[in-house]
mmCIF file of C-alpha atoms and ligand atoms in Angstrom:
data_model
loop_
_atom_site.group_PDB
_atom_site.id
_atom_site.type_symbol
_atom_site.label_atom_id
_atom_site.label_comp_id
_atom_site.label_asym_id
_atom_site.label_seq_id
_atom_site.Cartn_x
_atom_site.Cartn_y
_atom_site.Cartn_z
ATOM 1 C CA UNK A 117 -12.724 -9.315 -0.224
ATOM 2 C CA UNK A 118 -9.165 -11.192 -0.964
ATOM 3 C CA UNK A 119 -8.408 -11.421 2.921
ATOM 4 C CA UNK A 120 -5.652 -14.109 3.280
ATOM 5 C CA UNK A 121 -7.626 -16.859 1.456
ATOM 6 C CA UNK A 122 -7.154 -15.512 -1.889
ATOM 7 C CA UNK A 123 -9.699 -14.064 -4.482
ATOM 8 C CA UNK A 124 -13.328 -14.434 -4.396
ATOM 9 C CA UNK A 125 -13.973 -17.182 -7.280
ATOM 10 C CA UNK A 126 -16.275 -14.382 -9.149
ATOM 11 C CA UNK A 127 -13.838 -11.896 -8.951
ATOM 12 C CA UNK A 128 -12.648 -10.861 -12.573
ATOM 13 C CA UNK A 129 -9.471 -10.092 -13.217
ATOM 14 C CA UNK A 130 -9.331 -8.839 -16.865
ATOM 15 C CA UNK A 131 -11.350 -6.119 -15.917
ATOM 16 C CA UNK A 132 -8.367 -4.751 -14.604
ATOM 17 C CA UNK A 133 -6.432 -5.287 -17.053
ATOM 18 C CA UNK A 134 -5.351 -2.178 -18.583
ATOM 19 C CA UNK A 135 -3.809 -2.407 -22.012
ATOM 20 C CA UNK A 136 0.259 -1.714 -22.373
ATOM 21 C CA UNK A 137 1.463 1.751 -21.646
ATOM 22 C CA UNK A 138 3.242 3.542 -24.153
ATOM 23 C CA UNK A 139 4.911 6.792 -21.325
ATOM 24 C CA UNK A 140 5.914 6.848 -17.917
ATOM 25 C CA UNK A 141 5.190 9.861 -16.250
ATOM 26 C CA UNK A 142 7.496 11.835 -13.520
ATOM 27 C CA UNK A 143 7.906 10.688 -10.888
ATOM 28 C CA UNK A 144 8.172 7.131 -11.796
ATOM 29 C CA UNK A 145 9.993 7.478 -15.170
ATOM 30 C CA UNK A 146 13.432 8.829 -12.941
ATOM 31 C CA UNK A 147 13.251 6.102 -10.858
ATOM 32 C CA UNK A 148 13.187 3.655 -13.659
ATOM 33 C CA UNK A 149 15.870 5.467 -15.260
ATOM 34 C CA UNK A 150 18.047 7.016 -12.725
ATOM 35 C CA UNK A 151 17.739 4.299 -9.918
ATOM 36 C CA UNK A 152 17.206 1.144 -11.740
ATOM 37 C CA UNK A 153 19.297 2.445 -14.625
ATOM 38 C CA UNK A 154 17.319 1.333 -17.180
ATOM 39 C CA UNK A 155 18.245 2.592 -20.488
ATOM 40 C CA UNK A 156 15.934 5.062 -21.609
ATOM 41 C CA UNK A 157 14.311 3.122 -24.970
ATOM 42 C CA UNK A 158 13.597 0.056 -22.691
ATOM 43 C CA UNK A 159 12.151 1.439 -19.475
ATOM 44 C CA UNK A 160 7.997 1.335 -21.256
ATOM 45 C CA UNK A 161 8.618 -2.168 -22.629
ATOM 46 C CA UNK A 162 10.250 -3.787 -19.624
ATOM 47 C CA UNK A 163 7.344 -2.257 -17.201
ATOM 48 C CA UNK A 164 4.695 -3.556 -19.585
ATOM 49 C CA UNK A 165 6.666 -7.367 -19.781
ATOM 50 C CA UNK A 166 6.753 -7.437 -15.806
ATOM 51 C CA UNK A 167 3.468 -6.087 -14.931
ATOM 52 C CA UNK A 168 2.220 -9.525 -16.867
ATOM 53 C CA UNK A 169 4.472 -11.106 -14.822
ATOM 54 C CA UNK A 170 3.103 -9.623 -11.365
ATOM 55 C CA UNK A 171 -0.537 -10.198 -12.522
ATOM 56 C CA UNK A 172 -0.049 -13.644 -13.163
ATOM 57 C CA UNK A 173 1.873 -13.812 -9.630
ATOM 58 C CA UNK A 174 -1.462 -12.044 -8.092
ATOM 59 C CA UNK A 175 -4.265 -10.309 -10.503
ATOM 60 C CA UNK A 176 -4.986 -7.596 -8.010
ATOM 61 C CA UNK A 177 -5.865 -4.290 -10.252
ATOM 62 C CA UNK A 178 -2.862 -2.093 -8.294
ATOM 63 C CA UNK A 179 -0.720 -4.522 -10.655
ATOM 64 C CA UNK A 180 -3.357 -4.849 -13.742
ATOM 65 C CA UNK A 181 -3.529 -0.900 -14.044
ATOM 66 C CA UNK A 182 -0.494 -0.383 -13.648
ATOM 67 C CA UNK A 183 -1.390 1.354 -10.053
ATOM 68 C CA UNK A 184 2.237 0.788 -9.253
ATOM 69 C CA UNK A 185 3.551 3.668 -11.040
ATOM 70 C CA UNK A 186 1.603 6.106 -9.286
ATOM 71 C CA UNK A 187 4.154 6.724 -6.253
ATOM 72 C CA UNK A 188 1.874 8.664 -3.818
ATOM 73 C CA UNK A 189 3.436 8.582 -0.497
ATOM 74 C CA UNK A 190 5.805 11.681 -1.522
ATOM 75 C CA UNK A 191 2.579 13.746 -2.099
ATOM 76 C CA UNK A 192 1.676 13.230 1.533
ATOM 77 C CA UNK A 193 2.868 16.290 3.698
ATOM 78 C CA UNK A 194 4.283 14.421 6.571
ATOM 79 C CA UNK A 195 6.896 12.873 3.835
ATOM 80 C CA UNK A 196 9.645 14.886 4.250
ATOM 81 C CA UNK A 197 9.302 13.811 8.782
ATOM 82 C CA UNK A 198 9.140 10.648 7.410
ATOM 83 C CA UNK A 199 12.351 10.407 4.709
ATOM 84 C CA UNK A 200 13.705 12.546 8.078
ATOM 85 C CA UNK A 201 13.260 9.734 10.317
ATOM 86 C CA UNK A 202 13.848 7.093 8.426
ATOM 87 C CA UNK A 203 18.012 9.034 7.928
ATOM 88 C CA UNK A 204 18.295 9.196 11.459
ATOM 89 C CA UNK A 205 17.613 5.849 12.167
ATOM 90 C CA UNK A 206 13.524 5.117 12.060
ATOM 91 C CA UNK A 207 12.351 1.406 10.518
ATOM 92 C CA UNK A 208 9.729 1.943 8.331
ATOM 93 C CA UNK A 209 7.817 -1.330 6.545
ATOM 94 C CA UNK A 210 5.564 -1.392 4.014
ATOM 95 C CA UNK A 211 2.765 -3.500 4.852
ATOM 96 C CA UNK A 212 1.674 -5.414 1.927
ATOM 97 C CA UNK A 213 3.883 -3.531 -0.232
ATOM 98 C CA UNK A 214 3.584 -5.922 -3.383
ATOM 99 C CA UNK A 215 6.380 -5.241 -5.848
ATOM 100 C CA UNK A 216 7.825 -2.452 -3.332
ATOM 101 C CA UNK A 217 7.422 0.837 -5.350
ATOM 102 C CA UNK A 218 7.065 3.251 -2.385
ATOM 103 C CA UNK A 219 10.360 1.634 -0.587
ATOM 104 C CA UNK A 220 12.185 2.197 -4.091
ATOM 105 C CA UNK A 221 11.302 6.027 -3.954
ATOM 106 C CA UNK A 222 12.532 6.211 -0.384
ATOM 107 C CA UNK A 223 15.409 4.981 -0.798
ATOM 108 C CA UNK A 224 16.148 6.967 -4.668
ATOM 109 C CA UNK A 225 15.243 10.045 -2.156
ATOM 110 C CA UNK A 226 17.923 9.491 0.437
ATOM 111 C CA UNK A 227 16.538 6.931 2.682
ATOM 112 C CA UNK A 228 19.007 4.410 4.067
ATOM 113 C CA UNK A 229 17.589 0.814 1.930
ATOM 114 C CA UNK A 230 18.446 -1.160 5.539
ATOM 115 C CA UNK A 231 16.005 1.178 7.625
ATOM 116 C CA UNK A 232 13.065 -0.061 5.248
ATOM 117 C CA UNK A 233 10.913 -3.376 5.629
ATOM 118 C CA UNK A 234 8.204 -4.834 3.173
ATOM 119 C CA UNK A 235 5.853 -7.284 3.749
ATOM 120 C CA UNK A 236 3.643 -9.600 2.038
ATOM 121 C CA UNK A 237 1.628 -12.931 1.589
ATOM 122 C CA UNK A 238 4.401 -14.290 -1.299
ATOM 123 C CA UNK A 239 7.866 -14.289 -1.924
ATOM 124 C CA UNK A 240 7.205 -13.968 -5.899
ATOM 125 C CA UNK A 241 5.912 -10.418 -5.538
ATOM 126 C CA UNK A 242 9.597 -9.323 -3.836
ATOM 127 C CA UNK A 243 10.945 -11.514 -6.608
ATOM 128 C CA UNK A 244 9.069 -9.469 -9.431
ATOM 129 C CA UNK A 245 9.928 -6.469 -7.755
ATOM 130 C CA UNK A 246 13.452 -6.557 -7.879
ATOM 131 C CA UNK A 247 13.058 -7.256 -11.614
ATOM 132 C CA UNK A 248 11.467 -4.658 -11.872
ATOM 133 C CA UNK A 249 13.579 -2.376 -10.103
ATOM 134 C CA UNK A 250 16.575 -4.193 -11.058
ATOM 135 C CA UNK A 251 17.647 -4.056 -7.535
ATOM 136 C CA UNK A 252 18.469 -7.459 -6.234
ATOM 137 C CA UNK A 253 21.970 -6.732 -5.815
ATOM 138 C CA UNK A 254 21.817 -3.546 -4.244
ATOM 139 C CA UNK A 255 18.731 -3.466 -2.641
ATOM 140 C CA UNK A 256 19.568 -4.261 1.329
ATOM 141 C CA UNK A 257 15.806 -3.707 2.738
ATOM 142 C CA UNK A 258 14.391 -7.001 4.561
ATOM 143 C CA UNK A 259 11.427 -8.551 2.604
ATOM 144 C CA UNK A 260 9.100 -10.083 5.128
ATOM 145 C CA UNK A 261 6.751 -12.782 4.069
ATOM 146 C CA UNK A 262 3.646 -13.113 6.332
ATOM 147 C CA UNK A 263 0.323 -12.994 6.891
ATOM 148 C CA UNK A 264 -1.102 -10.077 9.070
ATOM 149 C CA UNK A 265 -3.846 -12.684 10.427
ATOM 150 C CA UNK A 266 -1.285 -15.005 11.113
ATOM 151 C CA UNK A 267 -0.057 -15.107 14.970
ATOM 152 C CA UNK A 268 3.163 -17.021 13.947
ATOM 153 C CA UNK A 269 3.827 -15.175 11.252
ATOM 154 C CA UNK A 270 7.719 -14.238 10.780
ATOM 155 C CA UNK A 271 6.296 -10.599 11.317
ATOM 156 C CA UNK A 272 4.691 -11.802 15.024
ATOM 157 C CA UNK A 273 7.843 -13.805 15.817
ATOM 158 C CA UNK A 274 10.790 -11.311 15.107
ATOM 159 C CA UNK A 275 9.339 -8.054 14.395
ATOM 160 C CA UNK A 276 7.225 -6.541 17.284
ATOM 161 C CA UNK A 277 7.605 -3.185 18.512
ATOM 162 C CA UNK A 278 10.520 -2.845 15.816
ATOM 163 C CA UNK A 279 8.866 -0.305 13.616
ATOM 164 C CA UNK A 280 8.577 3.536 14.101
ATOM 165 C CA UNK A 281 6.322 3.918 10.646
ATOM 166 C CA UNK A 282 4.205 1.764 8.901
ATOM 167 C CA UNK A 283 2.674 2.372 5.665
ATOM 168 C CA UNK A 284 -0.245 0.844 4.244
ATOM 169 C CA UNK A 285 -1.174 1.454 0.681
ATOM 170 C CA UNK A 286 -4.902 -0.409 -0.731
ATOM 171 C CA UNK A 287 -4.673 -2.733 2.064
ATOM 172 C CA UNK A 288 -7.037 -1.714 4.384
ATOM 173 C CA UNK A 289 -9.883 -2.044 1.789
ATOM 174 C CA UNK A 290 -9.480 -5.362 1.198
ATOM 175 C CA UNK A 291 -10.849 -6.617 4.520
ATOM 176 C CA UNK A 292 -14.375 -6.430 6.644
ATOM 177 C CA UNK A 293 -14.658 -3.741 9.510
ATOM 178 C CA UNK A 294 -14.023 -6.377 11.468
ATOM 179 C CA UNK A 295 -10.757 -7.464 10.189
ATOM 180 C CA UNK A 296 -9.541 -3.986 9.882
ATOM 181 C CA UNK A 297 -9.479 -4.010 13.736
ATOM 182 C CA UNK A 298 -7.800 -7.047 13.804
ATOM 183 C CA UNK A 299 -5.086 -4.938 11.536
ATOM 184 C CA UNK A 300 -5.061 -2.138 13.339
ATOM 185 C CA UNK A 301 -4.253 -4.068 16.655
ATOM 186 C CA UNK A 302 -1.590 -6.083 14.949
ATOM 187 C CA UNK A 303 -0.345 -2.745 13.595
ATOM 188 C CA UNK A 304 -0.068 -1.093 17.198
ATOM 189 C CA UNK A 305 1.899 -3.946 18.671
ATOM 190 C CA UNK A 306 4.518 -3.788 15.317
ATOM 191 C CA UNK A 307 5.366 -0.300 16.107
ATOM 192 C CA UNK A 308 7.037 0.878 18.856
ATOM 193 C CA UNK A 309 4.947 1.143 22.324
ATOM 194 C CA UNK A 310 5.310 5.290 22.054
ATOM 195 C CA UNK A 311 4.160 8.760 21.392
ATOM 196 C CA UNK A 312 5.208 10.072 17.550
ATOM 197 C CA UNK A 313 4.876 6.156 16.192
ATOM 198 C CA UNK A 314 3.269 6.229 12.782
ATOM 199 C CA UNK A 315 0.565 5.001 10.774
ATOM 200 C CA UNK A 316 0.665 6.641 7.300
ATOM 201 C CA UNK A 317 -1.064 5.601 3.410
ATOM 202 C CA UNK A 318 -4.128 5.267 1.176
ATOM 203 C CA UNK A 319 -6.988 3.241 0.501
ATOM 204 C CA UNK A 320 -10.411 3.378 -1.743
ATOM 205 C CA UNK A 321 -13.030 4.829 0.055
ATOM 206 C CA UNK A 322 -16.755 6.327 -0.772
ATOM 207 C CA UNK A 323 -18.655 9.298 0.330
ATOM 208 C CA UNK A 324 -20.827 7.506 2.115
ATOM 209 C CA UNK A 325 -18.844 4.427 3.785
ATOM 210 C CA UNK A 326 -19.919 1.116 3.588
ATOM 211 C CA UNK A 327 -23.612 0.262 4.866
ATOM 212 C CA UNK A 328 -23.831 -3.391 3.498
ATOM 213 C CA UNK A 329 -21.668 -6.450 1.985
ATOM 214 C CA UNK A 330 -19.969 -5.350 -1.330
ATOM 215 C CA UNK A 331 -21.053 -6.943 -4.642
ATOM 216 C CA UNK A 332 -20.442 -10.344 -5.983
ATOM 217 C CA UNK A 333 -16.919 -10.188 -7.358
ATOM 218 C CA UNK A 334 -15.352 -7.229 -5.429
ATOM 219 C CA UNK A 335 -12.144 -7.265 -3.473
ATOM 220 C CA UNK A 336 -13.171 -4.833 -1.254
ATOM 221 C CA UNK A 337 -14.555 -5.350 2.364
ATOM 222 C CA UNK A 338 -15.222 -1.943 3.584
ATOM 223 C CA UNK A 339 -15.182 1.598 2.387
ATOM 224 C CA UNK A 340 -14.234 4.193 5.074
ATOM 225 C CA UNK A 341 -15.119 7.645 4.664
ATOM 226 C CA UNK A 342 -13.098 10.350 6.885
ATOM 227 C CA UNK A 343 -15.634 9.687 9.949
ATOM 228 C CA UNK A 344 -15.548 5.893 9.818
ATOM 229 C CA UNK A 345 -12.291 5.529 9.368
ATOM 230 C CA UNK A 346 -11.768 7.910 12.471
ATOM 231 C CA UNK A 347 -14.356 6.096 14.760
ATOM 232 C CA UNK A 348 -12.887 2.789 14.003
ATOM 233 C CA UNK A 349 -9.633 4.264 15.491
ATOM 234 C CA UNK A 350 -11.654 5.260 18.418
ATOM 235 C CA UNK A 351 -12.830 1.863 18.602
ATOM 236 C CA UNK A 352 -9.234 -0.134 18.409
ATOM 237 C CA UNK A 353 -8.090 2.963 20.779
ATOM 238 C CA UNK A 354 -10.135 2.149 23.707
ATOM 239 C CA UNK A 355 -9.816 -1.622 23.434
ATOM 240 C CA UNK A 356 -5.865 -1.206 23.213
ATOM 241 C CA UNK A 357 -6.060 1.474 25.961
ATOM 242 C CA UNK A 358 -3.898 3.391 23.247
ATOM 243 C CA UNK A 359 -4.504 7.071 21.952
ATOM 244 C CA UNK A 360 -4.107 8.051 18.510
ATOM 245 C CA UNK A 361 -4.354 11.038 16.399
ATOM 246 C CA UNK A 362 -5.947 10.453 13.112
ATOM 247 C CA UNK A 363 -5.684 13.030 10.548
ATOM 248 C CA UNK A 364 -7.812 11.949 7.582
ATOM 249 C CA UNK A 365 -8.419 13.109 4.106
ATOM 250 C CA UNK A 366 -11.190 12.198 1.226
ATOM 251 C CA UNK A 367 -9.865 13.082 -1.720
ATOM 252 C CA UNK A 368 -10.913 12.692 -5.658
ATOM 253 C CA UNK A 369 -9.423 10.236 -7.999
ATOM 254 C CA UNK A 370 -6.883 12.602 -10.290
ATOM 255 C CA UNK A 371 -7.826 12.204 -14.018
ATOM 256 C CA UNK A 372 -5.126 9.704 -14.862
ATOM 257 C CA UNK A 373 -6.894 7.106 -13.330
ATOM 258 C CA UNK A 374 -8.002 3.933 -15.265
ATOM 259 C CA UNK A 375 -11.681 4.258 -16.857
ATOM 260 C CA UNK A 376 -12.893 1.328 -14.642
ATOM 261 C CA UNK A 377 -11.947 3.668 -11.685
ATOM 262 C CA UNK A 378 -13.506 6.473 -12.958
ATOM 263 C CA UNK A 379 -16.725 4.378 -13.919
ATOM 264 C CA UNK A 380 -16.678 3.770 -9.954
ATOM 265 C CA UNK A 381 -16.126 7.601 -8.616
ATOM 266 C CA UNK A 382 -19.038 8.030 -11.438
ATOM 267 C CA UNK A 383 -21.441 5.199 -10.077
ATOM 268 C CA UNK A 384 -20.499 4.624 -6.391
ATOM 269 C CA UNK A 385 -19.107 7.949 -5.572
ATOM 270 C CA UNK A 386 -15.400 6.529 -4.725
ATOM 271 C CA UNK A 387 -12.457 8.239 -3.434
ATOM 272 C CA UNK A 388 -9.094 7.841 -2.223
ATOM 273 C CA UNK A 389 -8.517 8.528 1.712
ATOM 274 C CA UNK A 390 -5.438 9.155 2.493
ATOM 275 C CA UNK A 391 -4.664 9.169 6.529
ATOM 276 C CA UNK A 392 -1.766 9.778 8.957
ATOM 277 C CA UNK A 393 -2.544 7.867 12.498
ATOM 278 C CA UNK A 394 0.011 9.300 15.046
ATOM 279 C CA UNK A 395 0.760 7.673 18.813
ATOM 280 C CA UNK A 396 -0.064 10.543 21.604
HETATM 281 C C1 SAM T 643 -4.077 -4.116 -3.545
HETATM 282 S S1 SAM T 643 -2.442 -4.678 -3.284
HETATM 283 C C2 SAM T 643 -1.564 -3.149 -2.908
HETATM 284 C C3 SAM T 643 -0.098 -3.270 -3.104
HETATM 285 C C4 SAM T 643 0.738 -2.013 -2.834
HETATM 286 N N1 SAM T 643 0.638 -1.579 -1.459
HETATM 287 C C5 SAM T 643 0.362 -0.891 -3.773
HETATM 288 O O1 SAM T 643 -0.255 0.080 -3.338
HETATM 289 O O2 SAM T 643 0.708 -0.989 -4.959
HETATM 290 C C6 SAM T 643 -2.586 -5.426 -1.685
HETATM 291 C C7 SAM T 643 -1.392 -6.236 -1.268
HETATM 292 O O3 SAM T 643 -1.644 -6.756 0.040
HETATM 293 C C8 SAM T 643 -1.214 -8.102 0.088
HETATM 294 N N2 SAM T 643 -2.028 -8.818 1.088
HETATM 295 C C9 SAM T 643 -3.325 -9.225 0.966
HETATM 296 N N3 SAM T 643 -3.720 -9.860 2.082
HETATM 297 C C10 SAM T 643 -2.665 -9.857 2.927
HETATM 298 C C11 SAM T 643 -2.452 -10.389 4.236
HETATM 299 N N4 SAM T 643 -3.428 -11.058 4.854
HETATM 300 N N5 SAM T 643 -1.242 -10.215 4.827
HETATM 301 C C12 SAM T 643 -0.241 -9.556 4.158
HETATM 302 N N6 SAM T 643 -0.378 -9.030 2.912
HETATM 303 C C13 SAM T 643 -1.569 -9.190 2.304
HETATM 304 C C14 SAM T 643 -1.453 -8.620 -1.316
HETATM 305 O O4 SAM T 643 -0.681 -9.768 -1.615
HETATM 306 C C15 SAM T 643 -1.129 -7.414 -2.174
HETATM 307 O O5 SAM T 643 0.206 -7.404 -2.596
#
């Protein structure tokens, strides 16, 4: 579990360490080239230079396999309600957003750049990422560097109740049941106090969610399944006096994922969950 302290010392990072790509697949590529306005010839080397970058910034394998190119929030259904709100007016943040892929598609789909928030543990991430996008100049979304444990965080101090949407993307996994409620909670009191206020993204799950502590050397601290993941919500619902509707799919890992991953849907029976978690 990486949790705010940083990596377990037996984690290893070059097993996620994918080797350079040589194509970028739709939808990706036309951000890279029609957004970022990279020239066509150089789009595959300069993603393989600043992945290196990003890994040595934080080895976490969503960087090391190149996990970033695989924009997923637009295959949700509720994205076109959410590139809807976020026009009219809606703050959305991505919550440990990393090198800010999913706020890049937003805003390459229509979404007004000052309506969007990311936030994570270090400024160097937000620095790769606008590398990578080639943004910096253009790019007017607020880049929020805090600690979701932390009760003085820049997030606590200036940002409660100021989001309609929060995304999460392979963040929840990283932390205990325990912390996850901790999340949650901090999550409820960063969006706004009514009905229709979102909680959207994706995480690693398993079949059968998590009975025990995870293996020497893993980043994860707790596999939901659909039912887990709903009766934790049940839990942070009644201890917030809150009520939320959680939609929640298991899904397979497509077939363009990594061989390590695929090793794991073989051994441990992962999958990806992807949920929506709406205010009533
Ligand atoms: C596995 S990466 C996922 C990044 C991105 N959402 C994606 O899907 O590509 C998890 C991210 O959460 C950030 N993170 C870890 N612990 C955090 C914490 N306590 N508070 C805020 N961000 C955290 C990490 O720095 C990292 O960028």
């Amino acid at each position: 579990m990486a949790g705010s302290s940083g990596f377990p010392s037996s984690y290893d990072p070059s097993k996620y360490y994918d080797p350079e790509i040589q194509t970028v697949h739709e939808p990706a590529r036309v951000i890279f080239e029609e957004y970022s306005k990279i020239p066509n010839e150089r789009i595959v080397s300069h993603i393989n230079e600043t992945r290196k970058r990003a890994f040595a910034v934080t080895p976490y394998p969503c960087i090391g396999l190149f996990r970033f190119l695989e924009l997923d929030l637009h295959r949700m259904s509720i994205y076109p309600e959410i590139l809807e709100r976020i026009k009219s007016g809606d703050k959305f943040l991505d919550l440990g957003c990393a090198l800010g892929q999913e706020l890049r598609h937003l805003v390459y789909d229509g979404a007004p750049s000052t309506n969007l928030y990311g936030c994570d543990l270090t400024p160097d991430l937000f620095n790769v990422g606008y590398d990578l996008f080639n943004d910096r100049a253009t790019l007017q979304s607020q880049f929020i560097i805090s600690d979701i444990f932390n009760n003085n965080s820049e997030l606590v101090t200036n940002f409660i109740g100021h989001f309609s949407i929060i995304n999460t993307m392979s963040f929840f996994h990283l932390f205990t049941w325990n912390q996850q409620i901790v999340i949650a909670k901090r999550i409820i009191t960063l969006l706004r106090p009514q009905p229709g206020s979102l909680l959207v993204g994706r995480q690693v799950g398993k079949v059968r969610h998590s009975e025990g502590p995870e293996p020497e050397g893993s980043l994860i601290g707790y596999y939901h399944n659909e039912e887990s993941w709903k009766s934790m919500w049940r839990v942070v619902g009644r201890e917030t006096r809150t009520r939320w509707a959680v939609d929640v799919v298991g899904e397979k890992w497509g077939e363009t994922a990594s061989e390590e991953i695929l090793r794991l849907v073989r051994e441990q029976g992962q999958i990806k969950i992807r949920f929506v978690v709406r205010r009533e």
